[in-house]
PDB file of C-alpha atoms in Angstrom:
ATOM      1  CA  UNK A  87     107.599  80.844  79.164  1.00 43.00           C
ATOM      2  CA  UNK A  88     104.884  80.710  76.235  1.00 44.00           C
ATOM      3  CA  UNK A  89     101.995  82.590  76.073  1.00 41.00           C
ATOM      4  CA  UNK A  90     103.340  85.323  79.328  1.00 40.00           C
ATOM      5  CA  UNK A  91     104.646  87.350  77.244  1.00 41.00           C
ATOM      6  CA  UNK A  92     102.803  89.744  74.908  1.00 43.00           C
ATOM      7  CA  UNK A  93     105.479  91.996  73.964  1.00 44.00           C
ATOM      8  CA  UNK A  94     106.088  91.044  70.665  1.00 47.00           C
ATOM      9  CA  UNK A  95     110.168  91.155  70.384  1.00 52.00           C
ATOM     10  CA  UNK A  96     110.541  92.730  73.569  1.00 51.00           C
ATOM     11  CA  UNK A  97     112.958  91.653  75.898  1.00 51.00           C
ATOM     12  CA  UNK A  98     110.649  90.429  79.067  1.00 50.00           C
ATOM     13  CA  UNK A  99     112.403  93.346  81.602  1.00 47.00           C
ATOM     14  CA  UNK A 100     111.662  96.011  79.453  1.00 48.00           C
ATOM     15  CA  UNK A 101     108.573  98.088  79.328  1.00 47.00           C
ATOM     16  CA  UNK A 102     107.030  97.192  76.650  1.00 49.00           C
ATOM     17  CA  UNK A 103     106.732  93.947  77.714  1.00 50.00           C
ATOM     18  CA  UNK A 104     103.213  92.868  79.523  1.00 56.00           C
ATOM     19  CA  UNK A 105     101.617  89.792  81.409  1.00 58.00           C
ATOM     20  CA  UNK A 106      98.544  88.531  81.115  1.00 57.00           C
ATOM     21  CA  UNK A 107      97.010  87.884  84.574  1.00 54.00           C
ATOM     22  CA  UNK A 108      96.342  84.060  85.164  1.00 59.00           C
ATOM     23  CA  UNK A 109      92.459  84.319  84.534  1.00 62.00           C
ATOM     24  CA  UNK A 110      93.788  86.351  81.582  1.00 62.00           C
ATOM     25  CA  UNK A 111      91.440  89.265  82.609  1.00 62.00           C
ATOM     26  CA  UNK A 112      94.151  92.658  82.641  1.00 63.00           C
ATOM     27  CA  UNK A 113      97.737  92.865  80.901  1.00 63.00           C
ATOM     28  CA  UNK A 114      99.937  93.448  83.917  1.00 59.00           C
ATOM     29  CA  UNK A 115     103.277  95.484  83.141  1.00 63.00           C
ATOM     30  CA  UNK A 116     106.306  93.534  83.470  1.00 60.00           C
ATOM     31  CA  UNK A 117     108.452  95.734  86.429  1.00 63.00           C
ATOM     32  CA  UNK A 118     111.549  97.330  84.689  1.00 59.00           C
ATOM     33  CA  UNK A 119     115.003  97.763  86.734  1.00 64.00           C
ATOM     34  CA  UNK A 120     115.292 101.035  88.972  1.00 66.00           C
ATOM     35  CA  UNK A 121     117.604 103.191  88.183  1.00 71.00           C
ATOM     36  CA  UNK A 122     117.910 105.522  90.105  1.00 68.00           C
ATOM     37  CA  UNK A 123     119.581 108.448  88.334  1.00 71.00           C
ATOM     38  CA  UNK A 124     117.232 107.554  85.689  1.00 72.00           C
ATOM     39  CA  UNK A 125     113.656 109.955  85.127  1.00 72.00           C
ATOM     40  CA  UNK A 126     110.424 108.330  85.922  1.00 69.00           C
ATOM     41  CA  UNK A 127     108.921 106.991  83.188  1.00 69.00           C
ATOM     42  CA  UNK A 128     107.110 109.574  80.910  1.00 72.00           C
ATOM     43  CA  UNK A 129     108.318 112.329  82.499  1.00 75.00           C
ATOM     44  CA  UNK A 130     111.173 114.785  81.252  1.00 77.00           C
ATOM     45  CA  UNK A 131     114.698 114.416  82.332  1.00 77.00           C
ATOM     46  CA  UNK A 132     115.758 115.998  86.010  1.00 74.00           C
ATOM     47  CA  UNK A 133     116.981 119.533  86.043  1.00 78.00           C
ATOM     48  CA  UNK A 134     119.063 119.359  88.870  1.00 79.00           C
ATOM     49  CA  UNK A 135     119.987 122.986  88.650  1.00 85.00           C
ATOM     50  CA  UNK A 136     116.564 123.974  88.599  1.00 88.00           C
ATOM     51  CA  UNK A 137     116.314 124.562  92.184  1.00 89.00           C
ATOM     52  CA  UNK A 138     118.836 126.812  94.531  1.00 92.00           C
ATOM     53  CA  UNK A 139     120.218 124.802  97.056  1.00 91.00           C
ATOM     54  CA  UNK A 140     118.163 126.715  99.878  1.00 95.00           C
ATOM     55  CA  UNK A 141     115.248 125.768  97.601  1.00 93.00           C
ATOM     56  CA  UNK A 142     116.518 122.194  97.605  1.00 91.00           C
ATOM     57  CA  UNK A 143     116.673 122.239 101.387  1.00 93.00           C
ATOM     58  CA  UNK A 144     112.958 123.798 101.901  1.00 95.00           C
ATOM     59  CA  UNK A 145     111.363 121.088  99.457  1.00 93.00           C
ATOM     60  CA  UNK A 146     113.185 118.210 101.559  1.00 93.00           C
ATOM     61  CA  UNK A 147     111.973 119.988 104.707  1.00 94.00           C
ATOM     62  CA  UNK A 148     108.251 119.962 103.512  1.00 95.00           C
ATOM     63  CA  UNK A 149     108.560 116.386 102.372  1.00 94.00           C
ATOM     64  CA  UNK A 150     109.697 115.338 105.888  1.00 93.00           C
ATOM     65  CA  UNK A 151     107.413 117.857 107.238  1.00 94.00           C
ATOM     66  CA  UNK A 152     104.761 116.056 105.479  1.00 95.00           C
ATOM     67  CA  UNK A 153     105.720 112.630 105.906  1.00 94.00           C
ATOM     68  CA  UNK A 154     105.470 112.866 109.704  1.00 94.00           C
ATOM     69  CA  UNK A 155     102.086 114.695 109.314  1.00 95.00           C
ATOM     70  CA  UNK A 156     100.646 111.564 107.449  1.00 93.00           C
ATOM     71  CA  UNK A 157     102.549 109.148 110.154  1.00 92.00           C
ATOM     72  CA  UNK A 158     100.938 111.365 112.970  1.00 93.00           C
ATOM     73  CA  UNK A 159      97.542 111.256 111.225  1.00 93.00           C
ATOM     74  CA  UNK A 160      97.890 107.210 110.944  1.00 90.00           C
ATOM     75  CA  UNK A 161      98.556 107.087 114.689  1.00 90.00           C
ATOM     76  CA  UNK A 162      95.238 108.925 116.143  1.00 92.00           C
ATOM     77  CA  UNK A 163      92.763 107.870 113.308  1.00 92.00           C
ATOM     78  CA  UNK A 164      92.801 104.148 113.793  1.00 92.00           C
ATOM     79  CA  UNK A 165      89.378 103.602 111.662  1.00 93.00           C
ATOM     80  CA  UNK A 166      91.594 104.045 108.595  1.00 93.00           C
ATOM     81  CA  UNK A 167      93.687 100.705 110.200  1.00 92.00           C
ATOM     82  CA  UNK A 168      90.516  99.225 110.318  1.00 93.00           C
ATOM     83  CA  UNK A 169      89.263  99.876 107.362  1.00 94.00           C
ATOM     84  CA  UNK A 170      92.331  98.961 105.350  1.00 93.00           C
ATOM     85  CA  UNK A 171      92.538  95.734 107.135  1.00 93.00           C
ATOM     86  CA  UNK A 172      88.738  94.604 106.959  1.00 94.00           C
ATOM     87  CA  UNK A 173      88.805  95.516 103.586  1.00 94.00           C
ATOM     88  CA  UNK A 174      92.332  92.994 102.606  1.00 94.00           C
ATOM     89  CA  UNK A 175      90.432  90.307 104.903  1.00 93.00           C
ATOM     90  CA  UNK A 176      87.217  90.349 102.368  1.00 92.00           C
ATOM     91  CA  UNK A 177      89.958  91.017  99.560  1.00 93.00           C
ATOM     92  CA  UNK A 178      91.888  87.527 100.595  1.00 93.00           C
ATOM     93  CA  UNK A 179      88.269  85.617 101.398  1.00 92.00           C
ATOM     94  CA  UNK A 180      86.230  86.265  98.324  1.00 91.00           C
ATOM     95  CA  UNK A 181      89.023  86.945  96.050  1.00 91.00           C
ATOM     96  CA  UNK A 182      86.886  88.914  93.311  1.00 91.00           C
ATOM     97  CA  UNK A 183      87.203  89.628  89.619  1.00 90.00           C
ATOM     98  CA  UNK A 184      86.842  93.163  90.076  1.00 91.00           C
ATOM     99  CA  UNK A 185      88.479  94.476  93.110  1.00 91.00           C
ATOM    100  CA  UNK A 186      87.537  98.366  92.518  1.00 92.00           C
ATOM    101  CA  UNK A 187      83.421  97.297  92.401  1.00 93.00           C
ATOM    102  CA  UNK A 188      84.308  94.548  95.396  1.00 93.00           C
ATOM    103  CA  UNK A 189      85.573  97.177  97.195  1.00 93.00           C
ATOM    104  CA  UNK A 190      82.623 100.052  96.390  1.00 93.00           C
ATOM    105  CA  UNK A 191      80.238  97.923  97.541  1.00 92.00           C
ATOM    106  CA  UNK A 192      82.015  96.860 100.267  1.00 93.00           C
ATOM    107  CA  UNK A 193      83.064 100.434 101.630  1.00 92.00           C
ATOM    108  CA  UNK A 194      79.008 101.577 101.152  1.00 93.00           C
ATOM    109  CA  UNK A 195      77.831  98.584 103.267  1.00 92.00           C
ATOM    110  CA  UNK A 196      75.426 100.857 105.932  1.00 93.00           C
ATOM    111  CA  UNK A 197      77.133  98.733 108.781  1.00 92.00           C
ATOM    112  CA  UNK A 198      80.517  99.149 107.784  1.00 93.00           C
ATOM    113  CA  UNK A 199      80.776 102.086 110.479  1.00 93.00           C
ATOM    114  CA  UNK A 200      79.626  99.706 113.283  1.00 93.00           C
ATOM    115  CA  UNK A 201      82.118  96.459 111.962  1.00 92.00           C
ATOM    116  CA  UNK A 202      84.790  99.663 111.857  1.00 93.00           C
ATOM    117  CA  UNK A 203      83.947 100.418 115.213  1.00 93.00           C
ATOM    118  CA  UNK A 204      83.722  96.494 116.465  1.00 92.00           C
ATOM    119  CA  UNK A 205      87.662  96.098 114.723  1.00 92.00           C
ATOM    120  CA  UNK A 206      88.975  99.260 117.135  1.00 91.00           C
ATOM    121  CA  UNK A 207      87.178  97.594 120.284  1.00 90.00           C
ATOM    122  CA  UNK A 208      87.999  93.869 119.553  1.00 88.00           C
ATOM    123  CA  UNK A 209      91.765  94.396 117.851  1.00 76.00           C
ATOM    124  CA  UNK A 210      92.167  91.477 115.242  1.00 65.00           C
ATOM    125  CA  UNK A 211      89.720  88.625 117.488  1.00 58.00           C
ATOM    126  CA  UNK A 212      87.247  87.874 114.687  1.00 49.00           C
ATOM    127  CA  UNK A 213      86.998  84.057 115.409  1.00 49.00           C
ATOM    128  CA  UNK A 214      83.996  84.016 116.821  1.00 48.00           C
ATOM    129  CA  UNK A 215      80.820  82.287 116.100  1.00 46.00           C
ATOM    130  CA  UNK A 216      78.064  85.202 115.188  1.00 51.00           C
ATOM    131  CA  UNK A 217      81.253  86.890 113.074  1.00 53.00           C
ATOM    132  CA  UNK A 218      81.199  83.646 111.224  1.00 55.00           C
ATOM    133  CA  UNK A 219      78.027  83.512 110.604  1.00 54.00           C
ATOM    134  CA  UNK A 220      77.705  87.245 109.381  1.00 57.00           C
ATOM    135  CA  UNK A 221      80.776  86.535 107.188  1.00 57.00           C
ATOM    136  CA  UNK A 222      78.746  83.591 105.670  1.00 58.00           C
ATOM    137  CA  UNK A 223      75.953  86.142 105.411  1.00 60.00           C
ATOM    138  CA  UNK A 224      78.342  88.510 103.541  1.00 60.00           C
ATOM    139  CA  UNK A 225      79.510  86.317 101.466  1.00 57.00           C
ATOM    140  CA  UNK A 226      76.109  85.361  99.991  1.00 58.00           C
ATOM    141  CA  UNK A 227      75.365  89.452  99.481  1.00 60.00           C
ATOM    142  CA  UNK A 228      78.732  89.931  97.524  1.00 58.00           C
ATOM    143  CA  UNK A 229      77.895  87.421  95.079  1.00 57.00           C
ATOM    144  CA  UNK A 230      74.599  87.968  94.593  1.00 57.00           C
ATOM    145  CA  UNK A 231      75.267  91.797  93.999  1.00 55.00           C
ATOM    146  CA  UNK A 232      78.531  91.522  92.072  1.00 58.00           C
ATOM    147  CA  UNK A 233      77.046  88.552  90.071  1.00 53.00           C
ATOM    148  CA  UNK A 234      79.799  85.358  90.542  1.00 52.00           C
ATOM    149  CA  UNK A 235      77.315  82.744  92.235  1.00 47.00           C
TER     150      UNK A 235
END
């Protein structure tokens, strides 16, 4: 595969090895195999006898402690749902260049609070006329402002 590869002599699984995206805009890191008694990358090598065992067992307790926090926290704020899944829906229509200033703009839209609010009430229904038309409208606005039309 010509011209993926800019890794010099790099096999194409290592990490060394990058992609070019297809527009050519960012080099994309070729994913390595996990291993999983293997140290993240860039990090130094685990110290497994760095930690007590009843230290061990209160650091797993606070990560399960906090992983059902952030689940219960998910549940009752559903605006974050909303936002999230407005926000993939522009992502997948408009498909921009630059997703970080796509989605600035987008987040500091002064109706996004009201479109938030219409999500919650209405569930995933967005085929309807006027939403059309303000997604027409929309689309005009983020091309204008992010300058690809």
């Amino acid at each position: 595969m010509a011209g993926l590869c800019d890794g010099g002599n790099e096999p194409p699984g290592s990490l060394k090895a990058s992609r070019k995206m297809a527009d050519d805009s960012l080099d994309v890191t070729v994913p390595f195999d996990n291993k999983p008694d293997a140290n993240p990358y860039g990090m130094l090598a685990y110290d497994f006898g760095a930690l007590t065992s009843e230290q061990q067992r209160q650091l797993n307790i606070l990560k399960i402690n906090t992983i059902r926090e952030d689940h219960i926290y998910l549940a009752t704020h559903p605006e974050v749902r909303a936002i999230t899944c407005l926000l993939l829906r522009a992502f997948c229509k408009f498909q921009p260049r630059n997703v970080h200033e796509f989605a600035s703009y987008f987040i500091s839209q002064p109706d996004l609070q009201q479109k938030v609010d219409d999500f919650i009430k209405n569930g995933t229904k967005t085929k309807e006329k006027d939403e059309e038309e303000d997604l027409e409208e929309e689309e005009s606005d983020f091309f204008t402002i992010l300058g690809h039309r």
